[in-house]
XYZ file of C-alpha atoms in Angstrom:
734
model
C 1.629 -44.501 -15.751
C 0.112 -47.639 -14.333
C -1.395 -50.147 -16.713
C -4.281 -50.805 -14.297
C -6.230 -47.691 -15.297
C -9.579 -48.307 -16.953
C -9.317 -47.921 -20.724
C -12.284 -46.048 -22.096
C -13.644 -42.717 -23.321
C -12.676 -40.851 -20.159
C -9.014 -41.834 -20.342
C -9.008 -41.239 -24.104
C -10.260 -37.710 -23.441
C -7.417 -37.178 -20.960
C -5.049 -38.271 -23.713
C -6.475 -35.660 -26.088
C -8.816 -37.825 -28.171
C -12.391 -36.706 -28.808
C -15.320 -39.079 -28.435
C -15.580 -39.421 -32.234
C -11.856 -40.077 -32.550
C -12.039 -42.744 -29.884
C -14.945 -44.308 -31.741
C -12.849 -44.417 -34.917
C -10.044 -46.064 -32.942
C -12.405 -48.766 -31.707
C -13.569 -49.375 -35.264
C -9.973 -49.875 -36.407
C -9.052 -52.145 -33.515
C -12.353 -54.054 -33.351
C -11.618 -54.358 -29.626
C -10.666 -52.212 -26.673
C -7.096 -50.908 -26.919
C -4.368 -51.529 -24.404
C -2.894 -48.557 -22.571
C 0.105 -48.568 -24.906
C -2.133 -48.734 -27.978
C -4.231 -45.859 -26.672
C -1.042 -43.878 -26.137
C 0.133 -44.590 -29.681
C -3.150 -43.447 -31.196
C -3.317 -40.356 -28.989
C 0.098 -39.031 -30.004
C -0.123 -39.994 -33.672
C -3.552 -38.358 -33.916
C -2.545 -35.290 -31.936
C -2.583 -31.938 -33.694
C 1.193 -31.795 -33.362
C 1.783 -35.052 -35.256
C -1.222 -35.450 -37.574
C -1.879 -31.841 -38.677
C -5.546 -32.792 -38.562
C -6.790 -29.190 -38.629
C -4.217 -27.805 -41.052
C -3.505 -30.455 -43.700
C -6.358 -29.360 -45.919
C -4.832 -25.871 -46.163
C -1.154 -26.855 -46.271
C -1.763 -28.841 -49.448
C -2.472 -25.593 -51.314
C 1.045 -24.211 -50.834
C 3.466 -24.448 -53.794
C 6.326 -26.840 -53.029
C 7.965 -27.575 -56.371
C 10.668 -25.901 -58.444
C 13.532 -27.185 -60.620
C 15.927 -26.729 -57.682
C 13.737 -28.530 -55.129
C 15.001 -32.058 -54.429
C 12.668 -32.987 -51.548
C 9.688 -30.947 -50.398
C 7.294 -31.406 -47.466
C 6.941 -34.932 -46.109
C 10.535 -35.685 -45.206
C 12.376 -34.687 -42.044
C 13.478 -31.437 -43.736
C 13.359 -29.724 -47.118
C 16.175 -30.176 -49.630
C 17.230 -27.799 -52.414
C 20.017 -27.916 -54.989
C 22.652 -25.201 -54.417
C 25.076 -26.193 -57.196
C 28.450 -27.966 -57.356
C 26.777 -31.278 -56.492
C 25.655 -29.928 -53.094
C 22.282 -29.616 -51.421
C 21.024 -27.419 -48.593
C 18.749 -29.165 -46.089
C 16.698 -26.990 -43.735
C 13.630 -26.768 -41.557
C 12.048 -24.706 -38.775
C 10.032 -26.097 -35.867
C 8.393 -24.808 -32.709
C 9.002 -25.536 -29.048
C 6.487 -23.040 -27.731
C 4.675 -24.746 -24.885
C 7.785 -26.347 -23.335
C 9.552 -22.971 -23.414
C 6.877 -21.392 -21.243
C 6.923 -24.218 -18.716
C 10.722 -24.532 -18.543
C 12.337 -21.805 -20.710
C 15.920 -23.057 -20.687
C 15.255 -26.714 -21.468
C 12.304 -25.911 -23.721
C 14.456 -23.721 -25.952
C 17.545 -25.933 -25.729
C 15.715 -29.090 -26.742
C 13.993 -27.172 -29.530
C 17.447 -26.504 -30.970
C 18.482 -30.124 -30.463
C 15.379 -31.461 -32.169
C 15.709 -29.320 -35.273
C 19.406 -30.194 -35.552
C 18.442 -33.882 -35.652
C 15.822 -33.289 -38.347
C 18.606 -31.945 -40.548
C 21.527 -34.288 -39.881
C 19.248 -37.333 -40.033
C 19.121 -36.649 -43.798
C 22.889 -36.760 -44.136
C 23.645 -33.056 -43.782
C 26.269 -31.515 -41.566
C 24.533 -28.622 -39.764
C 26.236 -25.300 -40.527
C 23.855 -22.710 -39.064
C 21.054 -22.170 -36.570
C 18.512 -19.349 -36.536
C 15.461 -18.603 -34.419
C 12.270 -16.562 -34.312
C 11.207 -15.546 -30.807
C 8.041 -13.813 -29.550
C 7.681 -12.736 -25.956
C 4.977 -11.069 -23.886
C 4.741 -7.534 -22.618
C 7.923 -6.012 -21.248
C 5.812 -4.844 -18.281
C 4.973 -8.433 -17.373
C 7.444 -9.664 -14.704
C 7.304 -13.176 -16.180
C 8.668 -11.948 -19.518
C 12.163 -11.292 -18.169
C 12.418 -14.835 -16.785
C 11.283 -16.362 -20.061
C 13.603 -14.197 -22.182
C 16.553 -15.076 -19.967
C 15.878 -18.818 -20.006
C 15.123 -19.043 -23.721
C 18.192 -17.076 -24.799
C 20.466 -19.046 -22.467
C 18.932 -22.316 -23.658
C 19.463 -21.506 -27.334
C 23.011 -20.323 -26.722
C 23.891 -23.112 -24.341
C 22.823 -25.897 -26.710
C 23.995 -24.379 -29.981
C 27.336 -23.228 -28.619
C 28.115 -26.598 -27.042
C 27.182 -28.604 -30.120
C 29.390 -26.373 -32.266
C 26.842 -24.994 -34.734
C 26.784 -21.176 -35.070
C 23.600 -19.254 -34.337
C 23.726 -16.655 -37.092
C 20.362 -14.893 -37.182
C 16.791 -14.533 -36.065
C 14.181 -12.090 -34.874
C 12.513 -11.054 -31.619
C 9.159 -9.361 -31.012
C 7.338 -8.367 -27.843
C 3.560 -8.053 -27.499
C 1.061 -8.640 -24.661
C -0.667 -11.291 -26.806
C 2.293 -13.597 -26.071
C 1.963 -13.286 -22.283
C 1.691 -16.842 -21.036
C 2.431 -18.323 -24.467
C 5.789 -17.287 -25.923
C 6.878 -18.589 -29.308
C 10.238 -20.286 -29.731
C 10.790 -21.296 -33.359
C 14.154 -22.878 -34.160
C 15.664 -23.292 -37.638
C 18.680 -25.317 -38.732
C 20.438 -25.412 -42.095
C 22.829 -28.143 -43.187
C 24.738 -29.134 -46.310
C 25.097 -32.559 -47.912
C 26.222 -34.064 -51.174
C 23.261 -34.179 -53.491
C 23.818 -37.910 -54.116
C 24.088 -38.772 -50.381
C 20.720 -37.750 -48.958
C 19.104 -40.154 -46.497
C 15.354 -40.693 -46.262
C 13.044 -42.206 -43.669
C 11.061 -44.843 -45.601
C 11.882 -48.262 -44.187
C 12.630 -51.101 -46.620
C 13.820 -54.696 -46.606
C 11.739 -57.350 -44.863
C 13.780 -58.770 -42.004
C 16.166 -55.835 -41.838
C 17.138 -54.899 -38.290
C 15.655 -51.860 -36.573
C 18.332 -50.181 -34.495
C 18.153 -47.664 -31.659
C 21.132 -45.294 -31.239
C 22.022 -42.315 -29.065
C 21.043 -41.704 -25.447
C 19.125 -43.992 -23.135
C 15.373 -43.568 -22.674
C 13.934 -41.934 -19.577
C 10.556 -40.714 -18.464
C 11.045 -37.092 -19.569
C 8.803 -35.696 -22.274
C 6.068 -38.321 -22.045
C 2.999 -36.943 -23.843
C 4.953 -33.904 -24.989
C 3.240 -34.038 -28.387
C -0.174 -34.121 -26.741
C 0.776 -31.232 -24.448
C 1.843 -29.254 -27.540
C -1.668 -29.791 -28.914
C -3.506 -28.220 -25.989
C -3.993 -24.715 -24.698
C -2.525 -23.488 -21.423
C -4.369 -22.804 -18.198
C -3.385 -22.059 -14.613
C -2.028 -25.611 -14.202
C 0.638 -25.168 -16.905
C 3.511 -25.031 -14.424
C 2.635 -28.546 -13.254
C 3.475 -29.943 -16.681
C 7.258 -29.830 -16.240
C 7.546 -33.642 -16.594
C 6.392 -33.245 -20.228
C 9.434 -31.059 -21.017
C 12.470 -32.911 -22.305
C 15.993 -32.467 -20.961
C 18.750 -31.969 -23.507
C 22.448 -32.862 -23.580
C 24.289 -30.974 -26.346
C 27.519 -32.891 -25.817
C 25.741 -36.164 -26.580
C 24.116 -34.471 -29.582
C 27.556 -33.555 -30.916
C 28.666 -37.178 -30.592
C 25.465 -38.317 -32.285
C 26.052 -35.973 -35.231
C 29.577 -37.262 -35.753
C 28.601 -40.923 -35.362
C 25.674 -40.641 -37.769
C 27.708 -38.800 -40.400
C 30.505 -41.361 -40.095
C 28.069 -44.224 -40.616
C 26.414 -42.353 -43.480
C 29.734 -42.439 -45.321
C 29.218 -46.226 -45.597
C 26.424 -48.221 -47.234
C 24.969 -49.458 -43.942
C 21.845 -47.311 -43.585
C 18.588 -48.178 -45.331
C 16.440 -45.575 -43.527
C 16.864 -43.219 -40.609
C 14.535 -41.101 -38.485
C 14.928 -38.773 -35.516
C 12.996 -39.703 -32.390
C 11.295 -36.322 -32.045
C 7.730 -35.627 -30.970
C 6.148 -38.866 -29.700
C 9.605 -40.478 -29.617
C 9.828 -44.160 -30.465
C 6.162 -44.221 -31.467
C 6.331 -41.615 -34.226
C 9.709 -42.709 -35.552
C 8.739 -46.374 -35.884
C 5.214 -45.713 -37.182
C 6.345 -43.139 -39.733
C 9.329 -45.151 -41.000
C 7.312 -48.312 -41.493
C 4.287 -46.463 -42.829
C 6.265 -44.531 -45.438
C 7.924 -47.739 -46.559
C 4.715 -49.761 -46.703
C 6.091 -52.438 -44.406
C 5.441 -53.721 -40.903
C 7.645 -53.370 -37.839
C 8.123 -55.430 -34.701
C 9.782 -53.976 -31.604
C 11.040 -55.749 -28.500
C 11.267 -53.106 -25.797
C 13.350 -55.344 -23.556
C 16.312 -54.235 -25.672
C 15.659 -50.475 -25.481
C 18.453 -48.736 -23.515
C 16.861 -47.299 -20.374
C 18.210 -44.874 -17.800
C 15.367 -45.453 -15.320
C 14.183 -48.657 -13.725
C 10.807 -50.253 -14.111
C 9.771 -48.424 -17.267
C 6.579 -49.697 -18.872
C 5.947 -50.217 -22.572
C 3.680 -47.174 -22.526
C 6.444 -45.016 -21.069
C 9.106 -46.235 -23.483
C 6.926 -45.776 -26.545
C 5.882 -42.224 -25.579
C 9.054 -40.908 -23.980
C 10.557 -37.908 -25.745
C 14.019 -38.255 -24.253
C 16.472 -36.379 -26.419
C 19.447 -37.297 -28.627
C 17.985 -40.551 -29.985
C 17.646 -41.919 -33.522
C 16.008 -44.961 -35.109
C 17.626 -46.701 -38.072
C 16.980 -49.562 -40.431
C 20.290 -51.168 -41.351
C 21.544 -53.720 -43.818
C 21.932 -56.960 -41.850
C 25.527 -57.434 -42.954
C 26.471 -53.962 -41.736
C 24.994 -54.161 -38.235
C 28.274 -54.899 -36.486
C 30.033 -52.178 -38.474
C 27.409 -49.741 -37.228
C 27.712 -51.012 -33.681
C 31.450 -50.385 -33.761
C 30.933 -46.807 -34.957
C 28.500 -45.919 -32.192
C 30.460 -47.669 -29.485
C 33.539 -45.715 -30.592
C 31.581 -42.519 -29.984
C 30.380 -43.925 -26.617
C 26.710 -43.935 -27.603
C 24.052 -46.555 -26.953
C 23.443 -49.000 -29.799
C 20.778 -51.709 -29.670
C 18.914 -53.872 -32.153
C 15.338 -53.495 -30.902
C 13.341 -55.040 -33.734
C 13.002 -55.873 -37.416
C 10.845 -55.135 -40.426
C 7.996 -57.449 -41.390
C 5.581 -57.898 -44.279
C 2.505 -57.647 -42.043
C 1.824 -53.923 -42.380
C 1.433 -53.764 -38.599
C 3.347 -52.369 -35.660
C 3.777 -55.005 -32.976
C 5.320 -54.032 -29.646
C 6.499 -56.647 -27.147
C 7.720 -56.141 -23.605
C 8.646 -58.807 -21.066
C 7.145 -61.539 -23.209
C 3.789 -59.804 -23.700
C 2.339 -58.122 -26.771
C 1.646 -54.561 -25.600
C 0.505 -53.198 -28.976
C -0.596 -54.703 -32.283
C -1.955 -52.088 -34.693
C -2.453 -52.004 -38.451
C -0.334 -49.122 -39.760
C -2.382 -48.197 -42.824
C -5.592 -47.276 -40.978
C -3.559 -45.645 -38.193
C -2.414 -43.194 -40.872
C -5.292 -43.251 -43.370
C -8.032 -42.959 -40.759
C -6.278 -40.173 -38.868
C -8.674 -37.279 -38.357
C -8.827 -34.649 -41.096
C -10.949 -31.685 -40.140
C -12.440 -29.011 -42.362
C -13.008 -26.701 -39.454
C -15.328 -23.713 -39.785
C -13.724 -20.394 -40.646
C -14.885 -16.873 -39.905
C -13.484 -13.498 -40.921
C -11.564 -11.465 -38.382
C -13.042 -8.149 -37.264
C -11.859 -5.254 -39.375
C -9.129 -3.206 -37.691
C -9.918 0.194 -36.276
C -9.918 2.775 -39.098
C -6.737 4.782 -39.281
C -8.398 8.196 -39.406
C -6.345 11.328 -38.818
C -2.728 10.846 -37.764
C -1.280 13.837 -35.890
C 2.421 14.122 -35.060
C 2.688 14.940 -31.332
C 6.466 14.598 -30.942
C 8.233 15.489 -34.179
C 10.609 13.543 -36.379
C 13.746 13.661 -34.236
C 12.076 12.533 -31.003
C 10.138 9.809 -32.821
C 13.327 8.388 -34.310
C 15.065 8.240 -30.937
C 12.037 6.510 -29.413
C 11.613 3.993 -32.238
C 15.232 2.823 -32.426
C 15.063 2.121 -28.703
C 11.657 0.396 -28.639
C 11.474 -3.361 -27.940
C 10.916 -4.412 -31.562
C 13.800 -2.379 -33.057
C 16.345 -1.939 -30.236
C 19.769 -3.533 -30.565
C 19.789 -7.291 -30.029
C 23.488 -7.306 -29.058
C 22.631 -8.576 -25.555
C 21.070 -11.615 -27.225
C 23.645 -12.153 -29.986
C 26.532 -11.911 -27.547
C 25.276 -15.098 -25.879
C 25.335 -16.994 -29.168
C 28.520 -18.179 -30.835
C 27.878 -16.906 -34.351
C 31.313 -17.724 -35.776
C 32.125 -21.244 -34.565
C 33.283 -23.238 -37.574
C 34.847 -20.163 -39.142
C 32.446 -19.951 -42.106
C 30.184 -17.055 -41.057
C 30.503 -14.232 -43.586
C 27.769 -11.902 -42.278
C 27.110 -12.053 -38.541
C 23.870 -11.137 -36.737
C 23.059 -7.460 -37.174
C 25.591 -6.913 -39.947
C 23.211 -7.543 -42.843
C 19.549 -8.160 -43.597
C 20.296 -11.884 -43.839
C 23.044 -13.996 -42.336
C 25.561 -15.371 -44.837
C 27.493 -18.596 -44.246
C 30.121 -19.970 -46.604
C 29.983 -23.663 -47.478
C 33.184 -25.328 -46.233
C 35.688 -26.031 -49.022
C 33.585 -24.010 -51.468
C 32.999 -20.418 -52.595
C 29.227 -20.892 -52.356
C 27.428 -18.908 -49.683
C 24.000 -19.495 -48.152
C 21.912 -16.511 -47.093
C 19.486 -17.187 -44.231
C 16.705 -15.244 -42.559
C 13.575 -15.557 -40.412
C 10.718 -13.085 -40.843
C 7.134 -12.263 -39.926
C 5.210 -9.136 -38.912
C 2.434 -10.524 -36.668
C 0.610 -7.203 -36.292
C 0.097 -7.168 -40.069
C -1.286 -10.716 -39.983
C -3.652 -9.861 -37.139
C -5.029 -6.908 -39.110
C -5.218 -8.687 -42.497
C -4.125 -12.311 -42.450
C -3.956 -12.747 -46.219
C -1.877 -9.625 -46.739
C 0.210 -10.367 -43.661
C 0.964 -13.906 -44.823
C 2.099 -12.619 -48.211
C 4.162 -9.875 -46.584
C 6.030 -12.373 -44.376
C 7.136 -14.322 -47.458
C 8.029 -11.140 -49.347
C 10.031 -9.819 -46.392
C 12.112 -13.007 -46.282
C 12.655 -12.821 -50.064
C 13.655 -9.155 -49.736
C 16.144 -9.809 -46.922
C 17.895 -12.513 -48.943
C 17.956 -10.247 -51.989
C 19.430 -7.382 -49.947
C 22.662 -9.316 -49.401
C 22.846 -10.350 -53.060
C 21.492 -13.894 -52.735
C 19.109 -15.636 -55.115
C 16.156 -16.753 -52.970
C 15.499 -20.487 -53.359
C 12.892 -21.697 -50.890
C 11.278 -21.292 -47.502
C 10.445 -23.303 -44.441
C 7.583 -22.094 -42.287
C 6.425 -22.263 -38.692
C 2.724 -21.482 -38.521
C 1.876 -20.377 -34.969
C -1.830 -19.769 -34.316
C -4.445 -20.055 -31.591
C -7.095 -22.728 -31.173
C -8.351 -24.249 -34.442
C -11.673 -24.769 -32.707
C -12.240 -21.007 -32.958
C -13.613 -20.146 -36.419
C -11.885 -16.776 -36.400
C -8.506 -18.461 -35.779
C -9.074 -20.907 -38.631
C -10.107 -17.963 -40.770
C -6.782 -16.310 -40.010
C -4.949 -19.557 -40.733
C -6.665 -20.122 -44.082
C -6.174 -16.517 -45.169
C -2.516 -16.466 -44.136
C -1.891 -19.663 -46.118
C -3.594 -18.118 -49.151
C -1.419 -15.014 -48.903
C 1.736 -17.049 -48.437
C 0.887 -19.120 -51.491
C 0.335 -16.035 -53.631
C 3.696 -14.594 -52.646
C 5.535 -17.897 -53.060
C 4.180 -18.320 -56.581
C 4.874 -14.720 -57.603
C 8.452 -14.867 -56.288
C 9.325 -18.470 -57.316
C 9.941 -19.169 -53.649
C 8.414 -22.586 -52.795
C 7.712 -24.064 -49.362
C 9.847 -27.180 -48.832
C 9.348 -27.913 -45.123
C 7.660 -26.562 -42.054
C 5.691 -26.989 -38.881
C 2.265 -26.042 -37.558
C 1.805 -25.024 -33.931
C -1.827 -24.576 -32.914
C -3.556 -24.108 -29.570
C -1.269 -21.227 -28.681
C -3.815 -19.968 -26.186
C -3.757 -18.877 -22.587
C -6.829 -19.877 -20.593
C -7.807 -17.779 -17.610
C -9.378 -19.231 -14.442
C -12.774 -17.921 -15.564
C -12.626 -20.193 -18.619
C -11.980 -17.526 -21.231
C -8.987 -17.932 -23.494
C -6.883 -15.534 -25.507
C -5.011 -16.391 -28.684
C -1.557 -15.184 -29.605
C -1.181 -12.891 -32.592
C -1.293 -15.077 -35.716
C 2.383 -15.640 -36.477
C 3.320 -17.494 -39.686
C 7.087 -17.281 -39.248
C 9.052 -17.715 -42.479
C 12.574 -19.104 -42.711
C 14.164 -18.183 -46.024
C 17.210 -19.624 -47.778
C 19.073 -18.185 -50.744
C 22.360 -18.876 -52.498
C 25.334 -16.848 -53.685
C 27.731 -18.470 -56.129
C 30.495 -16.532 -54.377
C 29.983 -15.677 -50.711
C 32.469 -12.809 -51.058
C 29.887 -10.914 -53.135
C 27.500 -10.558 -50.192
C 26.952 -7.019 -48.955
C 25.997 -5.807 -45.510
C 24.109 -2.772 -44.271
C 27.031 -0.759 -42.837
C 27.111 2.660 -44.471
C 30.560 3.552 -45.889
C 31.896 7.100 -46.184
C 31.490 9.318 -49.240
C 28.658 7.368 -50.846
C 25.273 8.434 -52.099
C 22.283 6.955 -50.317
C 19.606 5.908 -52.810
C 16.026 4.854 -52.063
C 14.434 2.417 -54.514
C 10.719 1.628 -54.505
C 7.585 3.697 -54.134
C 6.915 5.699 -50.971
C 3.304 6.579 -50.246
C 3.482 6.967 -46.473
C 1.631 3.833 -45.261
C 1.192 4.288 -41.509
C -1.483 1.631 -40.941
C -0.263 -0.955 -38.374
C 3.146 0.767 -38.350
C 5.449 0.762 -35.346
C 5.346 4.557 -35.373
C 1.581 4.446 -34.918
C 1.833 1.945 -32.071
C 4.801 3.455 -30.267
C 4.071 7.174 -30.696
C 0.262 7.260 -30.710
C -0.407 4.021 -28.813
C -2.676 2.707 -31.568
C -2.837 -0.539 -33.552
C -5.102 0.597 -36.345
C -5.616 0.721 -40.085
C -4.774 -1.745 -42.818
C -1.208 -2.977 -43.258
C 0.742 -1.445 -46.139
C -0.289 -2.824 -49.550
C 1.943 -5.325 -51.316
C 2.566 -5.274 -55.076
C 4.209 -8.625 -55.797
C 4.999 -7.735 -59.421
C 6.816 -4.588 -58.309
C 8.423 -6.550 -55.466
C 9.904 -9.005 -57.934
C 11.016 -6.318 -60.375
C 12.733 -4.168 -57.759
C 14.373 -7.082 -55.982
C 15.751 -8.596 -59.164
C 17.185 -5.189 -60.107
C 18.824 -4.708 -56.698
C 20.328 -8.204 -56.714
C 21.752 -7.673 -60.170
C 23.413 -4.415 -59.088
C 24.878 -6.045 -55.981
C 26.351 -8.922 -57.984
C 27.695 -6.429 -60.524
C 29.694 -4.840 -57.703
C 28.069 -1.386 -57.848
C 26.439 -1.493 -54.381
C 28.566 -0.937 -51.272
C 25.753 -1.534 -48.751
C 22.071 -2.444 -48.895
C 19.221 -2.479 -46.416
C 15.577 -3.305 -46.995
C 12.914 -1.131 -45.350
C 10.646 -2.769 -42.811
C 9.716 -1.976 -39.183
C 9.944 1.736 -38.511
C 10.202 2.777 -42.146
C 12.726 4.926 -43.973
C 14.379 6.981 -41.242
C 14.860 3.984 -38.963
C 16.565 2.149 -41.853
C 18.852 5.144 -42.468
C 19.766 5.255 -38.776
C 20.482 1.499 -38.725
C 22.842 1.808 -41.681
C 24.570 4.794 -40.068
C 25.019 2.997 -36.724
C 26.235 -0.206 -38.410
C 28.893 1.715 -40.331
C 29.695 4.259 -37.592
C 29.132 6.775 -40.357
C 26.955 9.853 -40.466
C 24.752 10.940 -43.368
C 23.239 14.237 -44.484
C 19.716 13.838 -45.836
C 18.349 16.223 -48.441
C 14.966 14.955 -49.546
C 12.714 16.764 -52.034
C 9.102 17.467 -51.122
C 7.360 14.090 -51.136
C 3.709 15.067 -51.135
C 2.943 13.192 -47.894
C 3.209 14.282 -44.274
C 6.705 14.159 -42.750
C 5.774 11.417 -40.270
C 4.257 9.304 -43.036
C 7.262 9.817 -45.312
C 9.883 9.012 -42.700
C 8.089 6.278 -40.726
C 5.560 4.759 -43.134
C 6.200 1.074 -43.804
C 5.586 0.900 -47.563
C 6.752 -2.461 -48.880
C 9.211 -3.425 -51.602
C 11.816 -0.746 -50.823
C 15.601 -0.790 -50.466
C 18.288 1.657 -49.387
C 21.524 1.397 -51.395
C 24.889 3.024 -50.734
C 26.483 3.661 -54.140
C 29.290 5.757 -55.579
C 27.060 7.469 -58.151
C 23.488 7.941 -56.972
C 22.267 9.716 -60.082
C 23.412 6.863 -62.311
C 21.697 4.306 -60.053
C 18.431 6.256 -60.083
C 18.545 6.526 -63.878
C 19.227 2.793 -64.265
C 16.306 2.068 -61.947
C 14.047 4.416 -63.933
C 14.869 2.538 -67.141
C 13.880 -0.686 -65.350
C 10.533 0.826 -64.336
C 11.513 1.379 -60.690
C 11.019 4.595 -58.757
C 14.164 5.941 -57.084
C 15.716 9.031 -55.575
C 18.976 10.145 -53.985
C 18.362 10.814 -50.284
C 21.736 12.252 -49.324
C 25.420 11.472 -48.921
C 27.380 9.767 -46.165
C 29.984 11.459 -44.022
C 30.470 13.047 -40.614
C 29.466 11.754 -37.215
C 25.743 12.363 -37.141
C 22.471 11.974 -38.955
C 21.463 15.358 -40.340
C 17.802 15.827 -41.237
C 16.612 18.115 -44.071
C 15.561 20.583 -41.385
C 19.212 20.963 -40.428
C 18.832 19.189 -37.078
C 21.634 16.724 -36.429
C 21.428 13.645 -34.198
C 24.858 12.398 -33.205
C 25.812 8.777 -33.735
C 26.595 8.590 -30.034
C 23.025 9.558 -29.185
C 21.616 7.083 -31.698
C 23.755 4.269 -30.320
C 22.832 5.067 -26.728
C 19.118 4.999 -27.512
C 19.463 1.870 -29.646
C 21.445 -0.103 -27.102
C 19.603 0.623 -23.870
C 16.542 -1.646 -24.013
C 17.847 -5.173 -23.389
C 20.377 -4.261 -20.675
C 17.595 -2.383 -18.862
C 15.082 -5.205 -19.267
C 17.506 -7.864 -18.072
C 19.185 -5.853 -15.297
C 19.273 -7.594 -11.928
């Protein structure tokens, strides 16, 4: 961008700053800003970087526990997992770029979250994702699904980190604004965790990784705006990733981290060199001077503005000990990566940027951070959902089951998983689809980490507080179902425009519900990301928000990964249902798929009962008395039975006593806090549960090659598998 443009309110508005924000900027500067200074303010005060609409609510979330080492505020969250080790993890969004350019948007989302984790000294051991796409009838959806899945697989597979889990939903509300949330988990020694606060006046500031280009400029600002019909023209704001360089960068950084050279380190993520330098110096309470003449560049004639705002990938910023600079240079040159000293720390408390002998920016860091906008935006309640009313059963139980296991939100994800390398590194214990949570063994250890991503957006849309709590509880339940002790969550809060009071009402209520569940389950939030302005604007000026989607990434630990159980039903075992069944059909998939309605309140959530039942189930798994376990979620009880049967290639005969609710409500209601267990002695399990204050019953016994209903009707496993596996191949067929 040319430096000859007139600096003023109009250009500031183009950069995403309001008139009031520009006025605050002028008060800080006491003069007109340069183009580079305006760019720095615009990205640092963007929604994506400053959380100006969400900070007031995020502060209410619980983030502490005895096992939490570092909570929100660092590049990623850190929890103690025993044996002197720590798990480091985070989830972030790459939503807008993935609509504009699905492959690169998704690929660079994976690359960015990998850097957030290994910048803290962790070797990445697993990737997960949470994906939301538009209507399957929309011809654009197929293109986006194809590009996103290939991008995730292409980057993760090449960099050598297994993609072990995730979730996928489809809904028309995501037409034009898909969600691509990427999560990475790494492991480090507890005493070798690296932070981002710069220290040491005079210490060198070092740039490492790939050279800087013009890709991604104003990506953070673009991520803080809603889409309109010109979205396709924004391709220059989408970064281009190189997973092979990322792999080299991981190895070089970890090699240098084994020395005492690094004082502070930060990924160049959103807003690139601007955010990394401002945040490092700001957190350390020091100043920083940069000479952009020394920045490695892959394009000619780049301006200071372009270099400061570029979001080129695979780059890091470090503060080094002066006597270790040449050691560091040798490490990065060995790995054939760029290495350049581009500045030093000062005691001025300012960021000063020079280029070709001129000062292009000179800004006080404290007011840049302290005076950043903080909005208490108006909130309004969402309209109440349509009352549930009478719920007829037009198709019967057998036909409904076949339809549900083949619908977009439940159908087999094998087409997706087969494009991800889920076993690279050889430590994956439970692969995608084999259990409610992925399980990865820590190298050279018996410890296993259980990992999951969860959210039910239709619940949040109907009742944001209940839906927010349910998303946390679902993640906790999935970790418990493999035998893991849930430790903490990362979140990715995807919502519409914060300028709409009803959207901020959803956001505030979802945060309140999440906080309630986190406190009740001792499941703190240690990292996360907020993605707002997920809106699609039509040519007539109206805009539509996505479903509110507070995606939860959960992490739990097993002292021995070999104790983890999956969901595959073994032969000659009793199938036991634990938890109360009342037939909650409000907002259920059965209601949507069979009756075409999204109505009623989501199923209620009893967090005390949730904790009691989950702790009981985990104890039984670790005691070795549970052969398989599956929590109940989308589709309810009969869908969960069918999933266990298909996973184990094992039939089951169901013999259920009269429940007191309608058959469709009993089999397809989505009551919360329930588990299916395959055990040798069902009666003994039910009695033990009763003594613990937990409702339970024996549903039937495994065996044969079909699912036999109490009516005597039998659905063959072959028919179940055919229905379950047809959706993605049909959607993606040429």
